[in-house]
Amino acid sequence: MTEVVLEVENLHVRYGGIEAVKGISLAVGEGEIVTLIGGNGAGKTTTLKTISGVKRPESGQIRFRGQPIQSKAAHEIVALGVCQVPEGRKIFPRMTVYENLEMGAYGRRDGAGFDEDFERVFALFPVLKERSEQPGGTLSGGEQQMLAIGRGLMSRPRLLMLDEPSLGLAPLLVERIYELLREIHRQGTTILLVEQNAHMALNLADRGYVLESGTIALEDRADALLGNDAVRRAYLGEE
């Protein structure tokens, strides 16, 4: 692996009396795309929320570029360069597309770079430029997903985490979103991706972790996981 950007070590997370994450350890290298796959309730979203500071761990270590972050507030973690694009988009429906993108840069202090980042986002997602004055809630589901990703990019992340970007989208839109993720990666962004669409995720990723009931059941190169009989049966719908 190249230089490690993110390290998660023996992570335990609870919701009341329920242990949702049970000792997960994983790593993401500089310039990688790493995916977490698994069924509902496997602990994928909880893992991302804990890395991003939305959820507090019961125990374990999370390090970003060697710095412990498990006790930091979410806005402090964003300022370090870790941004999560949440499941279900979570845009601001009454704010315009432009205002939604501005919110992505809310914690930044380098105002001189805003125009450059707006241009980058609009180059990736031309439809957002066309609709910049429309309320976010008037966009289609695919356009809202593009807006959520664009908003994340406005924070200038060094690690972009995406939770179920294909959720609820038609197959052609899923293909388009994944093409855009490839381009974002080519532009130099490291990506940690959570997906139930295991086939799409593993075709995009360099490496993958299979989560089951809050634990890591398997980890390997993405192409090896695509060829693994157990993964094909459980997550790719193949016999």
mmCIF file of C-alpha atoms in Angstrom:
data_model
loop_
_atom_site.group_PDB
_atom_site.id
_atom_site.type_symbol
_atom_site.label_atom_id
_atom_site.label_comp_id
_atom_site.label_asym_id
_atom_site.label_seq_id
_atom_site.Cartn_x
_atom_site.Cartn_y
_atom_site.Cartn_z
ATOM 1 C CA MET A 1 0.000 0.000 0.000
ATOM 2 C CA THR A 2 1.095 3.583 -0.582
ATOM 3 C CA GLU A 3 1.280 6.066 2.308
ATOM 4 C CA VAL A 4 -1.625 5.437 4.686
ATOM 5 C CA VAL A 5 -4.136 8.298 4.819
ATOM 6 C CA LEU A 6 -6.741 6.739 7.116
ATOM 7 C CA GLU A 7 -6.275 4.062 9.775
ATOM 8 C CA VAL A 8 -9.130 2.564 11.786
ATOM 9 C CA GLU A 9 -8.056 0.202 14.536
ATOM 10 C CA ASN A 10 -10.288 -2.065 16.631
ATOM 11 C CA LEU A 11 -13.285 0.263 16.369
ATOM 12 C CA HIS A 12 -16.312 -0.430 18.588
ATOM 13 C CA VAL A 13 -19.503 1.638 18.256
ATOM 14 C CA ARG A 14 -22.795 1.276 20.131
ATOM 15 C CA TYR A 15 -26.337 2.555 19.792
ATOM 16 C CA GLY A 16 -27.568 2.153 23.348
ATOM 17 C CA GLY A 17 -27.292 -1.529 24.183
ATOM 18 C CA ILE A 18 -26.664 -2.579 20.585
ATOM 19 C CA GLU A 19 -23.089 -2.935 19.392
ATOM 20 C CA ALA A 20 -23.235 -1.899 15.717
ATOM 21 C CA VAL A 21 -19.504 -2.058 15.004
ATOM 22 C CA LYS A 22 -17.489 -4.810 16.685
ATOM 23 C CA GLY A 23 -13.758 -4.286 16.406
ATOM 24 C CA ILE A 24 -13.341 -3.148 12.810
ATOM 25 C CA SER A 25 -9.839 -2.352 11.538
ATOM 26 C CA LEU A 26 -9.162 -0.949 8.074
ATOM 27 C CA ALA A 27 -6.819 1.338 6.170
ATOM 28 C CA VAL A 28 -6.975 3.596 3.128
ATOM 29 C CA GLY A 29 -3.817 4.515 1.238
ATOM 30 C CA GLU A 30 -3.037 7.794 -0.510
ATOM 31 C CA GLY A 31 -4.714 7.852 -3.925
ATOM 32 C CA GLU A 32 -6.732 4.682 -3.383
ATOM 33 C CA ILE A 33 -10.390 3.925 -3.835
ATOM 34 C CA VAL A 34 -11.454 1.570 -1.052
ATOM 35 C CA THR A 35 -14.977 0.216 -0.699
ATOM 36 C CA LEU A 36 -16.951 -1.250 2.192
ATOM 37 C CA ILE A 37 -19.646 -3.637 1.017
ATOM 38 C CA GLY A 38 -22.239 -5.636 2.923
ATOM 39 C CA GLY A 39 -25.937 -5.984 3.587
ATOM 40 C CA ASN A 40 -28.247 -3.779 5.642
ATOM 41 C CA GLY A 41 -27.161 -3.571 9.273
ATOM 42 C CA ALA A 42 -23.587 -4.632 8.539
ATOM 43 C CA GLY A 43 -22.153 -1.452 10.106
ATOM 44 C CA LYS A 44 -21.043 0.357 6.951
ATOM 45 C CA THR A 45 -22.821 3.679 7.549
ATOM 46 C CA THR A 46 -21.989 3.634 11.258
ATOM 47 C CA THR A 47 -18.310 3.238 10.374
ATOM 48 C CA LEU A 48 -18.389 6.298 8.100
ATOM 49 C CA LYS A 49 -20.331 8.378 10.615
ATOM 50 C CA THR A 50 -17.782 7.517 13.298
ATOM 51 C CA ILE A 51 -14.819 8.392 11.085
ATOM 52 C CA SER A 52 -16.433 11.746 10.235
ATOM 53 C CA GLY A 53 -17.171 12.570 13.893
ATOM 54 C CA VAL A 54 -20.970 12.399 13.673
ATOM 55 C CA LYS A 55 -20.977 9.326 15.938
ATOM 56 C CA ARG A 56 -18.648 8.779 18.893
ATOM 57 C CA PRO A 57 -16.885 5.404 19.231
ATOM 58 C CA GLU A 58 -17.010 3.404 22.430
ATOM 59 C CA SER A 59 -13.385 2.419 21.881
ATOM 60 C CA GLY A 60 -10.755 2.122 19.189
ATOM 61 C CA GLN A 61 -8.466 4.429 17.257
ATOM 62 C CA ILE A 62 -9.081 6.502 14.119
ATOM 63 C CA ARG A 63 -6.062 8.260 12.626
ATOM 64 C CA PHE A 64 -6.000 10.603 9.643
ATOM 65 C CA ARG A 65 -2.483 11.126 8.302
ATOM 66 C CA GLY A 66 -1.200 9.827 11.620
ATOM 67 C CA GLN A 67 -3.265 12.203 13.763
ATOM 68 C CA PRO A 68 -5.870 10.718 16.149
ATOM 69 C CA ILE A 69 -9.302 12.107 15.263
ATOM 70 C CA GLN A 70 -11.745 9.907 17.194
ATOM 71 C CA SER A 71 -12.289 12.627 19.825
ATOM 72 C CA LYS A 72 -12.564 15.552 17.413
ATOM 73 C CA ALA A 73 -15.802 17.314 16.475
ATOM 74 C CA ALA A 74 -17.192 16.774 12.994
ATOM 75 C CA HIS A 75 -16.327 20.301 11.782
ATOM 76 C CA GLU A 76 -12.727 19.855 12.956
ATOM 77 C CA ILE A 77 -12.454 16.629 10.975
ATOM 78 C CA VAL A 78 -13.795 18.356 7.850
ATOM 79 C CA ALA A 79 -11.195 21.098 8.340
ATOM 80 C CA LEU A 80 -8.459 18.430 8.345
ATOM 81 C CA GLY A 81 -9.635 17.225 4.943
ATOM 82 C CA VAL A 82 -12.151 14.425 5.584
ATOM 83 C CA CYS A 83 -15.596 14.940 4.073
ATOM 84 C CA GLN A 84 -18.587 12.583 4.019
ATOM 85 C CA VAL A 85 -21.315 12.680 1.368
ATOM 86 C CA PRO A 86 -24.212 11.205 3.363
ATOM 87 C CA GLU A 87 -26.675 8.523 2.396
ATOM 88 C CA GLY A 88 -29.859 10.007 0.936
ATOM 89 C CA ARG A 89 -28.095 13.180 -0.303
ATOM 90 C CA LYS A 90 -29.213 15.422 2.629
ATOM 91 C CA ILE A 91 -29.103 18.594 0.537
ATOM 92 C CA PHE A 92 -30.836 21.792 1.674
ATOM 93 C CA PRO A 93 -34.009 21.668 -0.465
ATOM 94 C CA ARG A 94 -35.062 25.311 -0.069
ATOM 95 C CA MET A 95 -31.611 26.740 -0.746
ATOM 96 C CA THR A 96 -30.431 27.229 -4.310
ATOM 97 C CA VAL A 97 -27.912 24.917 -5.914
ATOM 98 C CA TYR A 98 -25.293 27.666 -5.579
ATOM 99 C CA GLU A 99 -26.096 28.176 -1.888
ATOM 100 C CA ASN A 100 -25.861 24.423 -1.258
ATOM 101 C CA LEU A 101 -22.398 24.438 -2.786
ATOM 102 C CA GLU A 102 -21.428 27.450 -0.683
ATOM 103 C CA MET A 103 -22.386 25.459 2.420
ATOM 104 C CA GLY A 104 -19.779 22.875 1.461
ATOM 105 C CA ALA A 105 -17.126 25.548 1.843
ATOM 106 C CA TYR A 106 -18.604 26.934 5.059
ATOM 107 C CA GLY A 107 -15.645 26.106 7.304
ATOM 108 C CA ARG A 108 -12.949 27.220 4.888
ATOM 109 C CA ARG A 109 -10.895 30.363 5.376
ATOM 110 C CA ASP A 110 -9.148 30.448 1.970
ATOM 111 C CA GLY A 111 -11.710 32.584 0.161
ATOM 112 C CA ALA A 112 -9.398 33.081 -2.810
ATOM 113 C CA GLY A 113 -9.890 29.457 -3.860
ATOM 114 C CA PHE A 114 -13.696 29.481 -3.936
ATOM 115 C CA ASP A 115 -14.078 30.551 -7.562
ATOM 116 C CA GLU A 116 -11.637 27.875 -8.677
ATOM 117 C CA ASP A 117 -13.572 25.215 -6.776
ATOM 118 C CA PHE A 118 -16.920 26.361 -8.126
ATOM 119 C CA GLU A 119 -15.482 26.073 -11.634
ATOM 120 C CA ARG A 120 -14.185 22.581 -10.871
ATOM 121 C CA VAL A 121 -17.595 21.462 -9.602
ATOM 122 C CA PHE A 122 -19.411 23.057 -12.545
ATOM 123 C CA ALA A 123 -16.981 21.381 -14.989
ATOM 124 C CA LEU A 124 -17.709 18.000 -13.414
ATOM 125 C CA PHE A 125 -21.451 18.632 -13.151
ATOM 126 C CA PRO A 126 -22.535 21.098 -15.897
ATOM 127 C CA VAL A 127 -26.193 20.623 -14.962
ATOM 128 C CA LEU A 128 -25.484 22.264 -11.600
ATOM 129 C CA LYS A 129 -24.208 25.383 -13.342
ATOM 130 C CA GLU A 130 -27.327 25.452 -15.519
ATOM 131 C CA ARG A 131 -29.530 25.170 -12.444
ATOM 132 C CA SER A 132 -27.457 27.177 -9.991
ATOM 133 C CA GLU A 133 -30.350 29.487 -9.078
ATOM 134 C CA GLN A 134 -32.941 26.699 -8.650
ATOM 135 C CA PRO A 135 -33.848 25.376 -5.187
ATOM 136 C CA GLY A 136 -32.039 22.102 -4.555
ATOM 137 C CA GLY A 137 -35.316 20.359 -3.839
ATOM 138 C CA THR A 138 -36.479 20.881 -7.442
ATOM 139 C CA LEU A 139 -33.656 18.754 -8.868
ATOM 140 C CA SER A 140 -34.083 15.126 -9.883
ATOM 141 C CA GLY A 141 -32.651 12.387 -7.662
ATOM 142 C CA GLY A 142 -29.562 12.022 -9.823
ATOM 143 C CA GLU A 143 -29.004 15.776 -9.902
ATOM 144 C CA GLN A 144 -29.376 15.949 -6.130
ATOM 145 C CA GLN A 145 -26.710 13.245 -5.799
ATOM 146 C CA MET A 146 -24.432 15.303 -8.029
ATOM 147 C CA LEU A 147 -25.146 18.326 -5.839
ATOM 148 C CA ALA A 148 -24.311 16.366 -2.682
ATOM 149 C CA ILE A 149 -20.996 15.244 -4.180
ATOM 150 C CA GLY A 150 -20.266 18.757 -5.442
ATOM 151 C CA ARG A 151 -20.994 20.186 -2.001
ATOM 152 C CA GLY A 152 -18.502 17.697 -0.547
ATOM 153 C CA LEU A 153 -15.843 18.705 -3.056
ATOM 154 C CA MET A 154 -16.242 22.351 -2.052
ATOM 155 C CA SER A 155 -14.580 21.501 1.264
ATOM 156 C CA ARG A 156 -11.433 20.506 -0.694
ATOM 157 C CA PRO A 157 -11.303 17.008 0.846
ATOM 158 C CA ARG A 158 -8.144 14.965 0.949
ATOM 159 C CA LEU A 159 -10.377 11.973 1.692
ATOM 160 C CA LEU A 160 -13.898 11.891 0.238
ATOM 161 C CA MET A 161 -16.247 9.376 1.863
ATOM 162 C CA LEU A 162 -19.460 8.481 0.044
ATOM 163 C CA ASP A 163 -22.380 6.584 1.567
ATOM 164 C CA GLU A 164 -24.553 4.721 -0.969
ATOM 165 C CA PRO A 165 -24.219 7.169 -3.897
ATOM 166 C CA SER A 166 -26.251 4.813 -6.130
ATOM 167 C CA LEU A 167 -29.192 4.572 -3.717
ATOM 168 C CA GLY A 168 -32.542 5.064 -5.441
ATOM 169 C CA LEU A 169 -31.084 5.934 -8.842
ATOM 170 C CA ALA A 170 -31.885 4.403 -12.218
ATOM 171 C CA PRO A 171 -29.113 2.208 -13.717
ATOM 172 C CA LEU A 172 -28.062 4.809 -16.309
ATOM 173 C CA LEU A 173 -27.710 7.465 -13.607
ATOM 174 C CA VAL A 174 -25.696 5.059 -11.458
ATOM 175 C CA GLU A 175 -23.305 4.572 -14.393
ATOM 176 C CA ARG A 176 -22.989 8.349 -14.755
ATOM 177 C CA ILE A 177 -22.324 8.901 -11.049
ATOM 178 C CA TYR A 178 -19.597 6.245 -11.114
ATOM 179 C CA GLU A 179 -18.007 7.805 -14.195
ATOM 180 C CA LEU A 180 -17.849 11.064 -12.267
ATOM 181 C CA LEU A 181 -16.301 9.334 -9.246
ATOM 182 C CA ARG A 182 -13.593 7.934 -11.537
ATOM 183 C CA GLU A 183 -12.888 11.454 -12.792
ATOM 184 C CA ILE A 184 -12.771 12.873 -9.241
ATOM 185 C CA HIS A 185 -10.283 10.133 -8.360
ATOM 186 C CA ARG A 186 -8.208 10.876 -11.474
ATOM 187 C CA GLN A 187 -8.037 14.491 -10.300
ATOM 188 C CA GLY A 188 -6.281 13.295 -7.145
ATOM 189 C CA THR A 189 -8.933 12.648 -4.481
ATOM 190 C CA THR A 190 -8.677 9.564 -2.266
ATOM 191 C CA ILE A 191 -12.067 7.846 -1.865
ATOM 192 C CA LEU A 192 -13.700 5.619 0.747
ATOM 193 C CA LEU A 193 -16.962 4.265 -0.646
ATOM 194 C CA VAL A 194 -19.831 2.483 1.116
ATOM 195 C CA GLU A 195 -22.167 0.587 -1.200
ATOM 196 C CA GLN A 196 -24.780 -2.153 -1.351
ATOM 197 C CA ASN A 197 -24.270 -2.228 -5.136
ATOM 198 C CA ALA A 198 -21.228 -4.423 -4.701
ATOM 199 C CA HIS A 199 -20.646 -5.018 -8.402
ATOM 200 C CA MET A 200 -20.364 -1.302 -9.196
ATOM 201 C CA ALA A 201 -18.262 -0.601 -6.115
ATOM 202 C CA LEU A 202 -15.765 -3.403 -6.707
ATOM 203 C CA ASN A 203 -15.382 -2.472 -10.368
ATOM 204 C CA LEU A 204 -14.448 1.045 -9.260
ATOM 205 C CA ALA A 205 -12.286 0.266 -6.229
ATOM 206 C CA ASP A 206 -8.694 -0.840 -5.736
ATOM 207 C CA ARG A 207 -9.459 -2.783 -2.562
ATOM 208 C CA GLY A 208 -12.520 -3.806 -0.595
ATOM 209 C CA TYR A 209 -13.710 -4.894 2.828
ATOM 210 C CA VAL A 210 -16.775 -7.112 3.291
ATOM 211 C CA LEU A 211 -18.703 -6.246 6.462
ATOM 212 C CA GLU A 212 -21.081 -8.660 8.171
ATOM 213 C CA SER A 213 -22.874 -7.907 11.457
ATOM 214 C CA GLY A 214 -20.414 -5.216 12.487
ATOM 215 C CA THR A 215 -17.246 -7.153 11.710
ATOM 216 C CA ILE A 216 -14.956 -7.500 8.712
ATOM 217 C CA ALA A 217 -15.573 -10.906 7.189
ATOM 218 C CA LEU A 218 -13.147 -10.519 4.289
ATOM 219 C CA GLU A 219 -10.686 -8.054 2.797
ATOM 220 C CA ASP A 220 -8.798 -8.249 -0.488
ATOM 221 C CA ARG A 221 -8.076 -6.544 -3.769
ATOM 222 C CA ALA A 222 -11.304 -5.565 -5.495
ATOM 223 C CA ASP A 223 -10.701 -7.854 -8.474
ATOM 224 C CA ALA A 224 -10.096 -10.794 -6.127
ATOM 225 C CA LEU A 225 -13.351 -10.081 -4.276
ATOM 226 C CA LEU A 226 -15.202 -9.938 -7.614
ATOM 227 C CA GLY A 227 -13.897 -13.424 -8.323
ATOM 228 C CA ASN A 228 -14.587 -14.814 -4.844
ATOM 229 C CA ASP A 229 -17.363 -17.420 -4.975
ATOM 230 C CA ALA A 230 -18.785 -16.508 -1.545
ATOM 231 C CA VAL A 231 -18.891 -12.800 -2.429
ATOM 232 C CA ARG A 232 -20.466 -13.547 -5.818
ATOM 233 C CA ARG A 233 -23.219 -15.586 -4.191
ATOM 234 C CA ALA A 234 -23.894 -13.270 -1.250
ATOM 235 C CA TYR A 235 -23.492 -9.827 -2.801
ATOM 236 C CA LEU A 236 -23.458 -10.095 -6.591
ATOM 237 C CA GLY A 237 -26.574 -12.223 -6.991
ATOM 238 C CA GLU A 238 -24.724 -14.996 -8.772
ATOM 239 C CA GLU A 239 -24.950 -18.728 -8.233
#
